[in-house]
PDB file with one MODEL, atoms N, CA, C and O in Angstrom:
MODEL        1
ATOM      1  N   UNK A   1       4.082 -39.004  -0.980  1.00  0.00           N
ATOM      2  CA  UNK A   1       3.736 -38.375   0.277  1.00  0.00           C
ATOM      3  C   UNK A   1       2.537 -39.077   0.893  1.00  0.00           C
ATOM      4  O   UNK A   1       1.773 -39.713   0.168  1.00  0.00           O
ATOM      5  N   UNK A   2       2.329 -38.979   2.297  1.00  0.00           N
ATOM      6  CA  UNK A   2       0.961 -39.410   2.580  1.00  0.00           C
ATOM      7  C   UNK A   2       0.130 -38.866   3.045  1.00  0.00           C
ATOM      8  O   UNK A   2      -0.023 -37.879   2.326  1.00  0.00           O
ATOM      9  N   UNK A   3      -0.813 -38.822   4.093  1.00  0.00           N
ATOM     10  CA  UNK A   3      -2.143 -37.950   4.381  1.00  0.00           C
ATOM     11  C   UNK A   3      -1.872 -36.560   5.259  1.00  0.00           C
ATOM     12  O   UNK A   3      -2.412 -35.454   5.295  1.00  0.00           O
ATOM     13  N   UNK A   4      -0.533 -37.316   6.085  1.00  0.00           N
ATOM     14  CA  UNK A   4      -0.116 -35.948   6.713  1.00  0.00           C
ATOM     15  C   UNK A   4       0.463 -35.349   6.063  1.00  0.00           C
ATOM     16  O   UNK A   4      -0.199 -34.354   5.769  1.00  0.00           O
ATOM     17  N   UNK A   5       1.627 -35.346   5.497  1.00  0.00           N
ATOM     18  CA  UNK A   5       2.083 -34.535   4.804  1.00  0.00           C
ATOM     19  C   UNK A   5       1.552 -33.861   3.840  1.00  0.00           C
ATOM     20  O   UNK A   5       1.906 -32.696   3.659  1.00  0.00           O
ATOM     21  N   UNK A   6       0.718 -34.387   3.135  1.00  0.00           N
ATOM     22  CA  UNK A   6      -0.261 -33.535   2.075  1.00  0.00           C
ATOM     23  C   UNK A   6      -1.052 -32.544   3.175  1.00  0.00           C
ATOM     24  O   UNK A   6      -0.778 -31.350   3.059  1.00  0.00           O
ATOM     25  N   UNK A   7      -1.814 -32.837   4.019  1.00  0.00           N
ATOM     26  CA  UNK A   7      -2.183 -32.035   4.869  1.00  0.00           C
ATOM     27  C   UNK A   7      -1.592 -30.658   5.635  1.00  0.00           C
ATOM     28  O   UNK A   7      -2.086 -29.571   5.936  1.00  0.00           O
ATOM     29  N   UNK A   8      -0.511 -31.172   5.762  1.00  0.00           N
ATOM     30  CA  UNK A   8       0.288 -29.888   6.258  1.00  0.00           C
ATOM     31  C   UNK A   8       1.211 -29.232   5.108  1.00  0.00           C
ATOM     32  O   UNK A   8       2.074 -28.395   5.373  1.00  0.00           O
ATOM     33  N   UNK A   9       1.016 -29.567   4.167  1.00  0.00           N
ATOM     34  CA  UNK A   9       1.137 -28.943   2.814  1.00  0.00           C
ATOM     35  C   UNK A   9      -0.286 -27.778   2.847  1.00  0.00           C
ATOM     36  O   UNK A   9      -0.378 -26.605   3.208  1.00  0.00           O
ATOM     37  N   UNK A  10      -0.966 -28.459   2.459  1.00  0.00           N
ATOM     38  CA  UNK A  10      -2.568 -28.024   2.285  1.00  0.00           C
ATOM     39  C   UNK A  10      -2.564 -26.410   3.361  1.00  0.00           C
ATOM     40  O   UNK A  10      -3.001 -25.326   2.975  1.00  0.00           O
ATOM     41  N   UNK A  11      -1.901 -26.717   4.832  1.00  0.00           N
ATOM     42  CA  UNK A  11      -1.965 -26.166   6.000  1.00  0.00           C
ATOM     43  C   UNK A  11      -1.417 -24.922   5.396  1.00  0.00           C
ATOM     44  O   UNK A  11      -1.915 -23.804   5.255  1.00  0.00           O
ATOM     45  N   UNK A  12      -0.125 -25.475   5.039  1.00  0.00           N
ATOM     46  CA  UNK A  12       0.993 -24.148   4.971  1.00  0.00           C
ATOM     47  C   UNK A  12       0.612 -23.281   3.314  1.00  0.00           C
ATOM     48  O   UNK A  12       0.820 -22.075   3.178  1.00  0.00           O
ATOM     49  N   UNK A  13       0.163 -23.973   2.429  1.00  0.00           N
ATOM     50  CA  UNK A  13      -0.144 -22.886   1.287  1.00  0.00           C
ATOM     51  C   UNK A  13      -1.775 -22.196   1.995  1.00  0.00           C
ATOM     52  O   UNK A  13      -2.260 -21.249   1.376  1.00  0.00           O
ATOM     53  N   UNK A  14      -2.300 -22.558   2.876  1.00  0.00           N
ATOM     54  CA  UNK A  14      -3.728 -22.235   3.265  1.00  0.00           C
ATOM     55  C   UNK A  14      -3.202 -20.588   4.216  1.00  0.00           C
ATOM     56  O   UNK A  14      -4.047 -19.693   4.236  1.00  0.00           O
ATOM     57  N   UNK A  15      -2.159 -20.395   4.759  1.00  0.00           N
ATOM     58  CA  UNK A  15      -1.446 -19.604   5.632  1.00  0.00           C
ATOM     59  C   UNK A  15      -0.846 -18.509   4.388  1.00  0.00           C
ATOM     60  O   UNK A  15      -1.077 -17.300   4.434  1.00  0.00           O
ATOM     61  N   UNK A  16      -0.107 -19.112   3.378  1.00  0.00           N
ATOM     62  CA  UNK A  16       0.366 -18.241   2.373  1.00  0.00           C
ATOM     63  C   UNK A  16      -0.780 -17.458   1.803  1.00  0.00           C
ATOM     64  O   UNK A  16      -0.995 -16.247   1.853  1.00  0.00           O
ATOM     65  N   UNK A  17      -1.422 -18.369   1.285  1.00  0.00           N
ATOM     66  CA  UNK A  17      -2.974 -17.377   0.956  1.00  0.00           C
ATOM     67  C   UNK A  17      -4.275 -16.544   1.960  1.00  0.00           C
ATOM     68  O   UNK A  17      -5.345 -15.964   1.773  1.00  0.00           O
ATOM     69  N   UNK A  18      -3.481 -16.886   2.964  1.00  0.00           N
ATOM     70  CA  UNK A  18      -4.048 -15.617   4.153  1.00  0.00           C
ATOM     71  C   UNK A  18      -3.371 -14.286   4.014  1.00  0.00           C
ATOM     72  O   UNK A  18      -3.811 -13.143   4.136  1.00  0.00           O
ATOM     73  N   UNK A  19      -2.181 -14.748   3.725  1.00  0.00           N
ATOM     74  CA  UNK A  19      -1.423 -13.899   3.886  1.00  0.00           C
ATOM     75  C   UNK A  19      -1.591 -12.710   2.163  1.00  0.00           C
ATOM     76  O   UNK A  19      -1.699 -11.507   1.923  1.00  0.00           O
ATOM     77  N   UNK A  20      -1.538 -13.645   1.592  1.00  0.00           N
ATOM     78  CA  UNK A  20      -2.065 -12.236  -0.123  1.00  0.00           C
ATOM     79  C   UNK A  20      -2.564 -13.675  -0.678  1.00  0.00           C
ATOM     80  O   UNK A  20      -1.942 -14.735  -0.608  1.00  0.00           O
ATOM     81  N   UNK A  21      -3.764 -13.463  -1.213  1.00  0.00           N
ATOM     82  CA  UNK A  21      -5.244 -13.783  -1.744  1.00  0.00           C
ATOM     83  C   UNK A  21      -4.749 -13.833  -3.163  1.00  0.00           C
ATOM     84  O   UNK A  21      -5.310 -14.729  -3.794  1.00  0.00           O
ATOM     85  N   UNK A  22      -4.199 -13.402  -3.600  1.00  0.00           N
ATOM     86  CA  UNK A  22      -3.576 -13.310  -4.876  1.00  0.00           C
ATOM     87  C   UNK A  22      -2.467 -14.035  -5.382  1.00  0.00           C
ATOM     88  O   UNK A  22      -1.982 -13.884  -6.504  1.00  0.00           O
ATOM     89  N   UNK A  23      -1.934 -15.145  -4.158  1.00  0.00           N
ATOM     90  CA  UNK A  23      -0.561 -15.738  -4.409  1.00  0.00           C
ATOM     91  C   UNK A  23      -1.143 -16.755  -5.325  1.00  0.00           C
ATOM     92  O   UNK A  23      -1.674 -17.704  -4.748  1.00  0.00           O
ATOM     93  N   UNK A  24      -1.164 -16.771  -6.786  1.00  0.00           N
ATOM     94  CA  UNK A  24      -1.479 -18.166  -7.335  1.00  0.00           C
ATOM     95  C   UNK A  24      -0.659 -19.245  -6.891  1.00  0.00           C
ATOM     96  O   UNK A  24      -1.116 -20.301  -6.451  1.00  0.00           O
ATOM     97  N   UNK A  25       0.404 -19.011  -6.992  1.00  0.00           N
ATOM     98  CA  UNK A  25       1.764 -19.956  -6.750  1.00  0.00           C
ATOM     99  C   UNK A  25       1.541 -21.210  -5.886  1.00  0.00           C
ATOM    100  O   UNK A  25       1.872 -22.341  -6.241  1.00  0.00           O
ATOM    101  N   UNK A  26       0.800 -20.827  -4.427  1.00  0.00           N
ATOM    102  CA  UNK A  26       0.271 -21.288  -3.588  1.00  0.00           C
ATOM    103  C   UNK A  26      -1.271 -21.739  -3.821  1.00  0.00           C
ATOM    104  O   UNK A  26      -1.744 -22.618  -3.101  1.00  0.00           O
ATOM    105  N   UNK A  27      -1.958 -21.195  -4.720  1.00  0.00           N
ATOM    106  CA  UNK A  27      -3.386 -21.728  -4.761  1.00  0.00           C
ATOM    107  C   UNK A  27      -3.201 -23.216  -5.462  1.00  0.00           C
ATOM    108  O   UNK A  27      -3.444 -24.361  -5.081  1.00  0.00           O
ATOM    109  N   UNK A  28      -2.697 -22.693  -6.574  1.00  0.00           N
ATOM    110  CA  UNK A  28      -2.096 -23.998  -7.818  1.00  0.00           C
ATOM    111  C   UNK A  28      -1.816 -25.152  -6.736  1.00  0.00           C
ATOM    112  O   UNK A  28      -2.398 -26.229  -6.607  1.00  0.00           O
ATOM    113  N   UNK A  29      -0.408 -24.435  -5.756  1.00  0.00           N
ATOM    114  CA  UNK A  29      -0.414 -26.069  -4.958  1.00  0.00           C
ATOM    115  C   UNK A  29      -1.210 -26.187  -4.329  1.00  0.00           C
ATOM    116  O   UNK A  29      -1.276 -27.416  -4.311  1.00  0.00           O
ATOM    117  N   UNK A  30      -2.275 -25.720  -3.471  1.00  0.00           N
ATOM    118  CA  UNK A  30      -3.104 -26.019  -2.384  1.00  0.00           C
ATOM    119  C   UNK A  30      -4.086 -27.148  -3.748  1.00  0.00           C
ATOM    120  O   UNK A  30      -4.338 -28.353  -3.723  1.00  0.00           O
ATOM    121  N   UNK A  31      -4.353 -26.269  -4.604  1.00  0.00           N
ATOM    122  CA  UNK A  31      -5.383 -27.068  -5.508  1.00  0.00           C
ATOM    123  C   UNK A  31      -4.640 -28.674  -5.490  1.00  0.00           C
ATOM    124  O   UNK A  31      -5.314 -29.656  -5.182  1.00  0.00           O
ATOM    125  N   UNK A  32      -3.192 -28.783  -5.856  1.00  0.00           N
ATOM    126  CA  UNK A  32      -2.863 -30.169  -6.226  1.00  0.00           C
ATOM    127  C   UNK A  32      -2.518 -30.268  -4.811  1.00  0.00           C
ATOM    128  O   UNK A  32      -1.305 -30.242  -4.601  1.00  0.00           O
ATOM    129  N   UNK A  33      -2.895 -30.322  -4.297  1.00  0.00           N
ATOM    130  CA  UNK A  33      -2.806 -31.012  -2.642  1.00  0.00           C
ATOM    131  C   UNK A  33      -4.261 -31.890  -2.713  1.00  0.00           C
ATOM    132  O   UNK A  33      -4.345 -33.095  -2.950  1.00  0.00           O
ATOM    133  N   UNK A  34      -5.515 -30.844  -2.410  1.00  0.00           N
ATOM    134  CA  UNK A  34      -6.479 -31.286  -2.403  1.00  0.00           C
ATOM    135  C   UNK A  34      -7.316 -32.268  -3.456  1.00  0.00           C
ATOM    136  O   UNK A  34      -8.371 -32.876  -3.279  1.00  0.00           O
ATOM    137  N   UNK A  35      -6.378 -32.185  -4.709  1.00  0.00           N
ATOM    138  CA  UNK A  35      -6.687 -33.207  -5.674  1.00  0.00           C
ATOM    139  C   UNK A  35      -6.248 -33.868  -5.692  1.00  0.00           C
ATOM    140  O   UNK A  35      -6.844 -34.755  -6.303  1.00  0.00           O
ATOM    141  N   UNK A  36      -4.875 -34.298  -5.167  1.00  0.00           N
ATOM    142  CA  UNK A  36      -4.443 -35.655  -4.914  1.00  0.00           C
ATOM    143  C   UNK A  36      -5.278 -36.175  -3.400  1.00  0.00           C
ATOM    144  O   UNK A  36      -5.221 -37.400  -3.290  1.00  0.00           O
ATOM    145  N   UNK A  37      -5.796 -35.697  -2.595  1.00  0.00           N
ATOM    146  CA  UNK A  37      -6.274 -36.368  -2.072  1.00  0.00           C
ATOM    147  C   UNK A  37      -7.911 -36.733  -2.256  1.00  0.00           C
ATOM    148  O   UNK A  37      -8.509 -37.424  -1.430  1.00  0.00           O
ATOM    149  N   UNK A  38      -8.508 -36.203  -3.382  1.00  0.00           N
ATOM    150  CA  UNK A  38      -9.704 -36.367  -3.988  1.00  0.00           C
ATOM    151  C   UNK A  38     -10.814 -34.987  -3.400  1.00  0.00           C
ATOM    152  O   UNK A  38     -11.973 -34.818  -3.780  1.00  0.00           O
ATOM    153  N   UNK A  39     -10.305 -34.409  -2.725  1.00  0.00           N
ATOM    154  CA  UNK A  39     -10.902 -33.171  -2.472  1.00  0.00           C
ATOM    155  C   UNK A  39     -11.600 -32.599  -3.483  1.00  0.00           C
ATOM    156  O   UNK A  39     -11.271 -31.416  -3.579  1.00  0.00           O
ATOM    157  N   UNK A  40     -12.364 -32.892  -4.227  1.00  0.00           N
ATOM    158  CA  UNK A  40     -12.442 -32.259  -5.573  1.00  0.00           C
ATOM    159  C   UNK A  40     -13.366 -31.072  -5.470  1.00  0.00           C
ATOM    160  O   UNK A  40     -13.100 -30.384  -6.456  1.00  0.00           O
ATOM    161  N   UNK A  41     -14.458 -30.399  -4.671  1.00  0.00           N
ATOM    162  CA  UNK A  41     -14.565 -29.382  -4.222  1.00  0.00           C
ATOM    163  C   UNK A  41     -13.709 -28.515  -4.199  1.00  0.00           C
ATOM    164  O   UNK A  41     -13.836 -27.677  -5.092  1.00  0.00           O
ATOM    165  N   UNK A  42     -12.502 -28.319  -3.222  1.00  0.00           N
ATOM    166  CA  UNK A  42     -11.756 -27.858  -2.519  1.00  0.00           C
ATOM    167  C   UNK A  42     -10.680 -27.592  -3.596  1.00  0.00           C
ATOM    168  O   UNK A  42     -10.033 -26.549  -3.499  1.00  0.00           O
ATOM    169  N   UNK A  43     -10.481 -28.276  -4.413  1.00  0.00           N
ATOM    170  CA  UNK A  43      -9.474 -27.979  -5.462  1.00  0.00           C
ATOM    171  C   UNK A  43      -9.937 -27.517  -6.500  1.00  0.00           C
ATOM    172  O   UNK A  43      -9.109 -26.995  -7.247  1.00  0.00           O
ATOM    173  N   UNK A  44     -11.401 -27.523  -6.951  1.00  0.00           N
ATOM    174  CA  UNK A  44     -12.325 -26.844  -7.819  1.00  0.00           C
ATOM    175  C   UNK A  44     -12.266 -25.322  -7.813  1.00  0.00           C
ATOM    176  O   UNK A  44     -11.946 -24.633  -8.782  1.00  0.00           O
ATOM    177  N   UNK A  45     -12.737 -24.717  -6.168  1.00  0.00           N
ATOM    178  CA  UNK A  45     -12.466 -23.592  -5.845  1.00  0.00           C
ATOM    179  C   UNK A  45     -11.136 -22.714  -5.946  1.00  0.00           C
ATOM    180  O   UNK A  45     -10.989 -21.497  -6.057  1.00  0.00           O
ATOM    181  N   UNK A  46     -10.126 -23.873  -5.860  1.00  0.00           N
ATOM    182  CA  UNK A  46      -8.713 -22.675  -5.489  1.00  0.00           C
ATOM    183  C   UNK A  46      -8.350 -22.964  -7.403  1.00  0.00           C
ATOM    184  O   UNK A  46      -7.683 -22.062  -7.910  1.00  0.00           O
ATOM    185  N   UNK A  47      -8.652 -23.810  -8.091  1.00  0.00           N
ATOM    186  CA  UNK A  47      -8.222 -23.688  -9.615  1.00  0.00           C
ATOM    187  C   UNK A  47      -9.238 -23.000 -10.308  1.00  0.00           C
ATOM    188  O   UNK A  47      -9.032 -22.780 -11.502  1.00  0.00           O
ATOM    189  N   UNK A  48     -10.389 -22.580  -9.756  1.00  0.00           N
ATOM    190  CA  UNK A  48     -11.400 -21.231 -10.199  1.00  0.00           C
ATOM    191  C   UNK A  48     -11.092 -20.009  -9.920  1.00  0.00           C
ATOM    192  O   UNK A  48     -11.420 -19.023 -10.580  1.00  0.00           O
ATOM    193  N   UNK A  49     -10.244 -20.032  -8.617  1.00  0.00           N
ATOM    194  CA  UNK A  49      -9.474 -18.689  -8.212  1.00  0.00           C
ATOM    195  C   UNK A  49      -8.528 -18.515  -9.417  1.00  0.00           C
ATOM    196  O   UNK A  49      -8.721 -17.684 -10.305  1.00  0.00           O
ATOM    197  N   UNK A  50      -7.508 -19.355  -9.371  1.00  0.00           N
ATOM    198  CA  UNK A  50      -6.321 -19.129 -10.393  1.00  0.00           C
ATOM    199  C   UNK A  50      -6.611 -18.955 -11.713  1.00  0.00           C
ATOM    200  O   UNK A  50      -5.797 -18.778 -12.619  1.00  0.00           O
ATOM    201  N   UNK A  51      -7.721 -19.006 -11.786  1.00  0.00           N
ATOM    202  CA  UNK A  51      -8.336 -18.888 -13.671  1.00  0.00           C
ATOM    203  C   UNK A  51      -9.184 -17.159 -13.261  1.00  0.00           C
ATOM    204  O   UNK A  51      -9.076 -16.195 -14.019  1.00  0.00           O
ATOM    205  N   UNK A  52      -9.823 -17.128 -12.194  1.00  0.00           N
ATOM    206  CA  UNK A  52     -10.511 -15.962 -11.816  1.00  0.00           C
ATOM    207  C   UNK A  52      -9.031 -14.928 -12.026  1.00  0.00           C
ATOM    208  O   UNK A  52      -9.133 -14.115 -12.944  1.00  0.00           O
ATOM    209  N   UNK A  53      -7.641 -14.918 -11.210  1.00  0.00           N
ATOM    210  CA  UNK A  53      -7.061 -13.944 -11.166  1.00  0.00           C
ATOM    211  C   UNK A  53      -5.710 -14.102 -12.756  1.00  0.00           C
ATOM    212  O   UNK A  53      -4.832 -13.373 -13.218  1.00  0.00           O
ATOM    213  N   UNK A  54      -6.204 -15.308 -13.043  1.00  0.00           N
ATOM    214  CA  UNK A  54      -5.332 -14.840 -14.850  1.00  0.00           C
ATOM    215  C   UNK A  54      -6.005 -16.224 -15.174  1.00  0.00           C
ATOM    216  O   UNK A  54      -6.143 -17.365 -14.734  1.00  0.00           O
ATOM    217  N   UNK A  55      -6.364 -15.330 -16.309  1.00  0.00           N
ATOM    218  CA  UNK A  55      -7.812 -16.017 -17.269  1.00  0.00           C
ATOM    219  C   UNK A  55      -6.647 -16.746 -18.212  1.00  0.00           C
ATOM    220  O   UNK A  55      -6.838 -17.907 -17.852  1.00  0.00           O
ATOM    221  N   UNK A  56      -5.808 -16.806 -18.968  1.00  0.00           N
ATOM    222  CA  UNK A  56      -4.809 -17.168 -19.262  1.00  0.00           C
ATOM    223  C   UNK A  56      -3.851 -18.584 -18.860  1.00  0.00           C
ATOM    224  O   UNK A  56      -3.105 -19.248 -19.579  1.00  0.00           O
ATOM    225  N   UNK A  57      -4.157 -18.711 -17.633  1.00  0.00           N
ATOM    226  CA  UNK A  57      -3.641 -20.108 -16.953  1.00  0.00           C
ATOM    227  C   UNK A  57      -3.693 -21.102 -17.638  1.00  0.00           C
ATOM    228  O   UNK A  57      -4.642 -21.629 -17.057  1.00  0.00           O
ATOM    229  N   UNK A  58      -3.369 -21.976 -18.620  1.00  0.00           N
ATOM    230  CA  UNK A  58      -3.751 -22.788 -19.332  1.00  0.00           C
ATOM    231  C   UNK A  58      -3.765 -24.347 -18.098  1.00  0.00           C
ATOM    232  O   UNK A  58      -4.627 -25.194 -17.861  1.00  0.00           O
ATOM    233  N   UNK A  59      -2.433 -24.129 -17.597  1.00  0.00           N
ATOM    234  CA  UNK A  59      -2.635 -25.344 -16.473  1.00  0.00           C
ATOM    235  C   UNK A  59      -3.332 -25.226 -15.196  1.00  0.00           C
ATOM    236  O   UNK A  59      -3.220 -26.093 -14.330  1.00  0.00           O
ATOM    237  N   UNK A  60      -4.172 -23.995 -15.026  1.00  0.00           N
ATOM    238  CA  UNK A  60      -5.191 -24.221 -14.242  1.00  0.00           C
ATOM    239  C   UNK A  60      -6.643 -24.324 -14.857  1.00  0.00           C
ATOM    240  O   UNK A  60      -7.552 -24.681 -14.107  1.00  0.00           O
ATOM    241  N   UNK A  61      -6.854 -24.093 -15.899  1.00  0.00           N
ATOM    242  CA  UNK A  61      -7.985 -24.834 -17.065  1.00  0.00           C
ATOM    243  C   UNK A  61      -7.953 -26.164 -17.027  1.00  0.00           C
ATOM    244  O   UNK A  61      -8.824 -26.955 -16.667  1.00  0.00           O
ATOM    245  N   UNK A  62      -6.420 -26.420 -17.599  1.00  0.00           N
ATOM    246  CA  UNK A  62      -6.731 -28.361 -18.021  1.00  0.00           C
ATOM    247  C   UNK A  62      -7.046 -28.934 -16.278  1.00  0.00           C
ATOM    248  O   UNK A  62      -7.965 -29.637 -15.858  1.00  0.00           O
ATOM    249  N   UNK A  63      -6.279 -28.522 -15.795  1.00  0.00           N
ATOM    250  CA  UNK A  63      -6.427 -29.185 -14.237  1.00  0.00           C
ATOM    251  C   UNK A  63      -7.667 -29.223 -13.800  1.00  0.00           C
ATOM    252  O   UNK A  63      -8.322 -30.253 -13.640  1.00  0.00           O
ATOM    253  N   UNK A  64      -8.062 -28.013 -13.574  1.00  0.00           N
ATOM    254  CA  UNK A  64      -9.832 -28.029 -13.171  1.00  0.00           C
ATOM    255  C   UNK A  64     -10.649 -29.050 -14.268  1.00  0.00           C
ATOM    256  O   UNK A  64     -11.558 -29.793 -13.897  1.00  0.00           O
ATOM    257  N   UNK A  65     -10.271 -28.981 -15.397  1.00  0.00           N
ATOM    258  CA  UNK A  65     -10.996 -29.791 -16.054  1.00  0.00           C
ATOM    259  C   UNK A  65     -11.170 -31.495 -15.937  1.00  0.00           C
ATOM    260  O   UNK A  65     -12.062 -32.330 -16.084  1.00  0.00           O
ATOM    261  N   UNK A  66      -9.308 -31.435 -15.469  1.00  0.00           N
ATOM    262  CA  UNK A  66      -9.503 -32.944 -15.231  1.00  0.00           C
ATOM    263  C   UNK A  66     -10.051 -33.246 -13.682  1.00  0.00           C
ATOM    264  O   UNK A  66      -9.850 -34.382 -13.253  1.00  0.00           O
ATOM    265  N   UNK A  67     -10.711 -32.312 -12.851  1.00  0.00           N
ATOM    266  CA  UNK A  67     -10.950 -32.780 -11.791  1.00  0.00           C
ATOM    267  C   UNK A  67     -12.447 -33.045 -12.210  1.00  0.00           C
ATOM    268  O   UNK A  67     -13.070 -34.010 -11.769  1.00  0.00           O
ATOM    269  N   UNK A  68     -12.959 -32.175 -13.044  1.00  0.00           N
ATOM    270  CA  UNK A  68     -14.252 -32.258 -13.424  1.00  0.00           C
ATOM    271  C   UNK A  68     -14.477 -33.651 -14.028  1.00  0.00           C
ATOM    272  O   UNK A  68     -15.448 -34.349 -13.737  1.00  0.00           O
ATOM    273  N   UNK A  69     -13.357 -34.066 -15.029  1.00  0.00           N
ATOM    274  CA  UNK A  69     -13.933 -35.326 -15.338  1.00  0.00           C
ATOM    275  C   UNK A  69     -13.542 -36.514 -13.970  1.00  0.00           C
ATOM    276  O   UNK A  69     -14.194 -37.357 -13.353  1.00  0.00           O
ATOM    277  N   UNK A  70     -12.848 -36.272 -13.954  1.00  0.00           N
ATOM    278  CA  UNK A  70     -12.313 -37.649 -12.940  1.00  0.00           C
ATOM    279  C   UNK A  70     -13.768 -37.488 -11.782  1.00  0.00           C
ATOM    280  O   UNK A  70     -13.809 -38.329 -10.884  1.00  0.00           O
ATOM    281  N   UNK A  71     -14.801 -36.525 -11.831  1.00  0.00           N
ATOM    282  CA  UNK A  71     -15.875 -36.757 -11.052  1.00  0.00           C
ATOM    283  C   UNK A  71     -16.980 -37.139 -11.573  1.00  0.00           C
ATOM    284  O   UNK A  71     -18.042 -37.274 -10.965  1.00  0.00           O
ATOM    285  N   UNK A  72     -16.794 -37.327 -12.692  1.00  0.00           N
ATOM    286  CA  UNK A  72     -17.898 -37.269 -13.887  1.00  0.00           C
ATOM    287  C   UNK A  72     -18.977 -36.287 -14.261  1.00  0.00           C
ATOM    288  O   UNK A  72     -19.895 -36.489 -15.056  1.00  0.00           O
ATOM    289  N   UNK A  73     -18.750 -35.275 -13.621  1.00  0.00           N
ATOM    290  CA  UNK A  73     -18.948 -34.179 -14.182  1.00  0.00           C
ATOM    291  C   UNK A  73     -18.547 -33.325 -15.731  1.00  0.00           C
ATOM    292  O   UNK A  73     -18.113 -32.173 -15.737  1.00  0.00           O
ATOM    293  N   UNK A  74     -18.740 -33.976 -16.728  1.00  0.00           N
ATOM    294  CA  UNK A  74     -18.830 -33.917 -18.063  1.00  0.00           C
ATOM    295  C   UNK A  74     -19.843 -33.694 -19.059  1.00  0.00           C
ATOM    296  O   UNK A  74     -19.548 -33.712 -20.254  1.00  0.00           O
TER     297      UNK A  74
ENDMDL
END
């Protein structure tokens, strides 16, 4: 994909999660939207949500984690 399309990805799960705050489904992708484009803020926050609303997530742990390293934040 490229900048737009990730973007209007980004757009449309950003609309789903207006819509219920609680949709992980949509955070998870907004997160791998914004981490493929190096957003690493932005994907920090929505894979802290998905661990905030089920502590359990194992692939929103490793994920956040690897955004943490890939910033060098280690």
């Amino acid at each position: 994909m490229n900048f737009e399309e990730i973007q209007e990805a980004i757009d449309a799960f950003s609309k789903a999660i207006e819509l219920d705050s609680r949709d992980v489904w949509a955070l998870k992708n907004r997160a791998c939207a914004h981490d493929s484009l190096g957003k690493n803020e932005e994907a920090l926050a929505d894979y802290t949500r998905v661990i905030d609303l089920d502590s359990k997530d194992a692939w929103a742990w490793k994920n956040r984690g690897c955004v943490y390293f890939s910033a060098g934040d280690y």
